[in-house]
Short mmCIF file of C-alpha atoms in Angstrom, two decimals:
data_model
loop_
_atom_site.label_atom_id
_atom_site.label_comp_id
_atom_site.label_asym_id
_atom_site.label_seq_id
_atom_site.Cartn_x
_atom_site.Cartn_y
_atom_site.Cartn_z
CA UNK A 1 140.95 191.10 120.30
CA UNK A 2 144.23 191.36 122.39
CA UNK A 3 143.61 187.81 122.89
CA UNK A 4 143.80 186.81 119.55
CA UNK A 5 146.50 188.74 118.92
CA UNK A 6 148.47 188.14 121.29
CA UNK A 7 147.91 184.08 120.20
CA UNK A 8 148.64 185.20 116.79
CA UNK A 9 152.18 186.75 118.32
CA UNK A 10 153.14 183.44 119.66
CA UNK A 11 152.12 181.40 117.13
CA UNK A 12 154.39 183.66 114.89
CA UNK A 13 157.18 183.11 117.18
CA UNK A 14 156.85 179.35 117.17
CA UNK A 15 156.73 179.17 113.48
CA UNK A 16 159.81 181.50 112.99
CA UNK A 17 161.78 179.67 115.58
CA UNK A 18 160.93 176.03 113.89
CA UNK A 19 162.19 177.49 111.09
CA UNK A 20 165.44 178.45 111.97
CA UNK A 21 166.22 176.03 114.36
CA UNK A 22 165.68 173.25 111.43
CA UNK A 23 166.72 174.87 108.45
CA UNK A 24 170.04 172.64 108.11
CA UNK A 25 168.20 169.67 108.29
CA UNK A 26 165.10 170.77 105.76
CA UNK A 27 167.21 169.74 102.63
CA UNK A 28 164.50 167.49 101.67
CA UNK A 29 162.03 170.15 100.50
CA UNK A 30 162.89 172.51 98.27
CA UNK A 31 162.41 176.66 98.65
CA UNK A 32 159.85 177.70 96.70
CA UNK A 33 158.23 180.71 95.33
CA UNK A 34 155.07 180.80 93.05
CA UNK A 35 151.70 182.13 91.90
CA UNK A 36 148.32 181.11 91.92
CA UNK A 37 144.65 181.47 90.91
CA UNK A 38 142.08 180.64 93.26
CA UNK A 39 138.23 180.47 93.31
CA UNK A 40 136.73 181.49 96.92
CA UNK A 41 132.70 180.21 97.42
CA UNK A 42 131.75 183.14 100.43
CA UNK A 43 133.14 185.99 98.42
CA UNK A 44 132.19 183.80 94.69
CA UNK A 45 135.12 185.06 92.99
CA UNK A 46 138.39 184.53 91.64
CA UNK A 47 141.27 185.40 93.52
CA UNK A 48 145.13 185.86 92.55
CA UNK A 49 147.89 185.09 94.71
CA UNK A 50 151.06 184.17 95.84
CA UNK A 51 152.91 181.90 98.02
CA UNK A 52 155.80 180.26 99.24
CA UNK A 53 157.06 177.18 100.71
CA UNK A 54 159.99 176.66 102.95
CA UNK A 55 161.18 172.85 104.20
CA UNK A 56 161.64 172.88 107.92
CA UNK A 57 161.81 168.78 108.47
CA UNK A 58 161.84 166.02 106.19
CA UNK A 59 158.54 165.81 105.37
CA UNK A 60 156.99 169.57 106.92
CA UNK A 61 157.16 172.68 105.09
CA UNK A 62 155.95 176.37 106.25
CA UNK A 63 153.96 177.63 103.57
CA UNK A 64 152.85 181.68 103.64
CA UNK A 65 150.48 182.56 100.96
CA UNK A 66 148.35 185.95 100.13
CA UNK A 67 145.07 185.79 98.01
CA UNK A 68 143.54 189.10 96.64
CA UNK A 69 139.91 188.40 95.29
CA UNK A 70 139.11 190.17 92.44
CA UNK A 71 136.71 193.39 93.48
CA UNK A 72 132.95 192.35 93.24
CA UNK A 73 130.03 194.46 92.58
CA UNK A 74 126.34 193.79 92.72
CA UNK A 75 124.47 196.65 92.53
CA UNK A 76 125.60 199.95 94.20
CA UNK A 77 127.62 197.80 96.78
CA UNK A 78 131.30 196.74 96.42
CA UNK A 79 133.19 194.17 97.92
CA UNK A 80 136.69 193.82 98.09
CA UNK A 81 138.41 190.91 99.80
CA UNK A 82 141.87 189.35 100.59
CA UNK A 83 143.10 187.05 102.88
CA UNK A 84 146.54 186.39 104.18
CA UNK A 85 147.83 182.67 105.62
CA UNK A 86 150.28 180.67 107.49
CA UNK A 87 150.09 177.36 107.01
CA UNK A 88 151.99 174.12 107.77
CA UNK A 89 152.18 171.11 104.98
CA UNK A 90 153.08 167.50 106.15
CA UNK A 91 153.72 165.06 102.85
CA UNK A 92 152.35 161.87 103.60
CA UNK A 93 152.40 160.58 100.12
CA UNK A 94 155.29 160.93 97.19
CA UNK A 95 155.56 158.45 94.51
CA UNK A 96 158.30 160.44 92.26
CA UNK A 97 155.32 162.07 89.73
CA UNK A 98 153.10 163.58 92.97
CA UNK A 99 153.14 164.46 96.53
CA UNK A 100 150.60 164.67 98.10
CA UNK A 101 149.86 166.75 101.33
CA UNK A 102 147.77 167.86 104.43
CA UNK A 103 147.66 171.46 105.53
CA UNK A 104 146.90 173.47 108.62
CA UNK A 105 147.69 176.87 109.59
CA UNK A 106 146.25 180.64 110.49
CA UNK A 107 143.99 182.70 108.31
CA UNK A 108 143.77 186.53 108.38
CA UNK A 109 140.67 187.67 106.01
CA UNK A 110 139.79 191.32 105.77
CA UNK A 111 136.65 192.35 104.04
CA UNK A 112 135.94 195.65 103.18
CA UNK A 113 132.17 196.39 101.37
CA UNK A 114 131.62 200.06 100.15
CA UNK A 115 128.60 201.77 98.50
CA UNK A 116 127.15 204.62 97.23
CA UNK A 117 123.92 206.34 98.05
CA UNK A 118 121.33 208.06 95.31
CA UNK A 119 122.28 211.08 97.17
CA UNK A 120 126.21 210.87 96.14
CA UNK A 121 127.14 210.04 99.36
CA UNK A 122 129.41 206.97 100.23
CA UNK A 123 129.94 204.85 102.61
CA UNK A 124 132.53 202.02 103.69
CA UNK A 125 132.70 198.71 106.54
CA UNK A 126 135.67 196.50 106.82
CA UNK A 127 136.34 193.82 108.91
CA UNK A 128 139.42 191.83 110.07
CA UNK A 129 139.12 188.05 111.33
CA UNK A 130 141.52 185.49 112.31
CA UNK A 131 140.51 181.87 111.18
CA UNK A 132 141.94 178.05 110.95
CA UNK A 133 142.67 176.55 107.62
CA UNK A 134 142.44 172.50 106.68
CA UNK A 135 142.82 170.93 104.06
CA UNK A 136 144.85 169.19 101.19
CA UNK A 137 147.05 169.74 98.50
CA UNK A 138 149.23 167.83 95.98
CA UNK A 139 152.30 168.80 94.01
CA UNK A 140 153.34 167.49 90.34
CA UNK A 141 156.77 166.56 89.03
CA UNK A 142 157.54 167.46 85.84
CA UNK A 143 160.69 166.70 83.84
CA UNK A 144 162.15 170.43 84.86
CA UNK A 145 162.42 170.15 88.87
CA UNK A 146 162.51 173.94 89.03
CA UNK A 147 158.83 173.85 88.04
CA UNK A 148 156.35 172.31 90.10
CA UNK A 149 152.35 173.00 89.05
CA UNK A 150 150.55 172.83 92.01
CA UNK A 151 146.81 172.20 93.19
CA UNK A 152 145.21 172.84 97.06
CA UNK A 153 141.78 172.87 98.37
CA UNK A 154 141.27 174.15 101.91
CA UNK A 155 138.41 175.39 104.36
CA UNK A 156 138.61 178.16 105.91
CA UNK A 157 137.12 178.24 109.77
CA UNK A 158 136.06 181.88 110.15
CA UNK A 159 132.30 183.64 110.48
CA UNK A 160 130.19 182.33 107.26
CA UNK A 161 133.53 179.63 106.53
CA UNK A 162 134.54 179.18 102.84
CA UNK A 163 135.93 176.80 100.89
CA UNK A 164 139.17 177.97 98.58
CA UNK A 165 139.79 176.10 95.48
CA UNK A 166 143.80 177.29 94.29
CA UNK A 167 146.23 176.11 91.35
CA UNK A 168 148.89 177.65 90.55
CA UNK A 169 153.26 176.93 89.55
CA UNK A 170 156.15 176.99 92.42
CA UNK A 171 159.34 177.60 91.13
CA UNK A 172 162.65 176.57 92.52
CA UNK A 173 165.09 178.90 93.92
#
């Protein structure tokens, strides 16, 4: 665990410091802040969220997101899930209506599952665990440039894995 951490700590750092040190020249990709539905197939629920995305190069951006899965019940047991992320998007395709991206970064999930016994009593187990994200996403341009609908599958490497399906809207600031 102080391992990961500890990886997580300078992998922070690293990110941060790319960011400031190439700010002045990350004119070519726009701050933006948006919202998002997603659909997650381990926890088989929808998800809201929010993100960000922050041009570091020409063609990188830092993108931060959050995802809180709606609560789940089956049963007596309840399941409630949310996952935070750090990821890096590289455009390798823009032809003035999309743009179309790759994606890497850190995954934090945290599962907590809760229940209830015939006796009244309750009980509770949550979990932390640090994971890799892939995948791909693509951006649309619409006539307003301050709005740009957005679409991005990924895969989660953690325990179990899952595949996360989001859309959402950035918006220019």
């Amino acid at each position: 665990m102080k391992k990961q951490l500890s990886t997580m700590s300078l992998l922070s750092f690293f990110f941060f410091s790319l960011i400031s040190l190439t700010n002045a020249q990350a004119q070519e990709i726009d701050t933006r802040i948006g919202g998002m539905l997603a659909y997650g197939t381990e926890i088989e629920n929808i998800g809201i969220g929010a993100n960000a995305e922050f041009g570091v190069m020409e063609k990188l951006s830092i993108s931060p997101s959050f995802i809180y899965y709606l609560p789940k019940e089956e049963g007596p047991i309840k399941m409630d899930w949310f996952e935070v992320n750090a990821n890096a998007n590289y455009y390798f395709l823009s032809d003035g209506k999309f743009d179309v991206y790759g994606l890497g970064g850190l995954n934090y999930s945290s599962v907590k599952v809760s229940s209830e016994t015939l006796f009244g009593e309750s009980y509770s187990v949550s979990d932390g665990r640090f994971g890799l994200n892939l995948g791909a996403g693509a951006n649309m341009h619409l006539n307003n440039d301050s709005i740009m609908p957005f679409a991005e599958l990924k895969y989660v490497i953690i325990d179990g894995g899952q595949l996360v399906l989001a859309a959402g809207v950035k918006f220019k600031i």
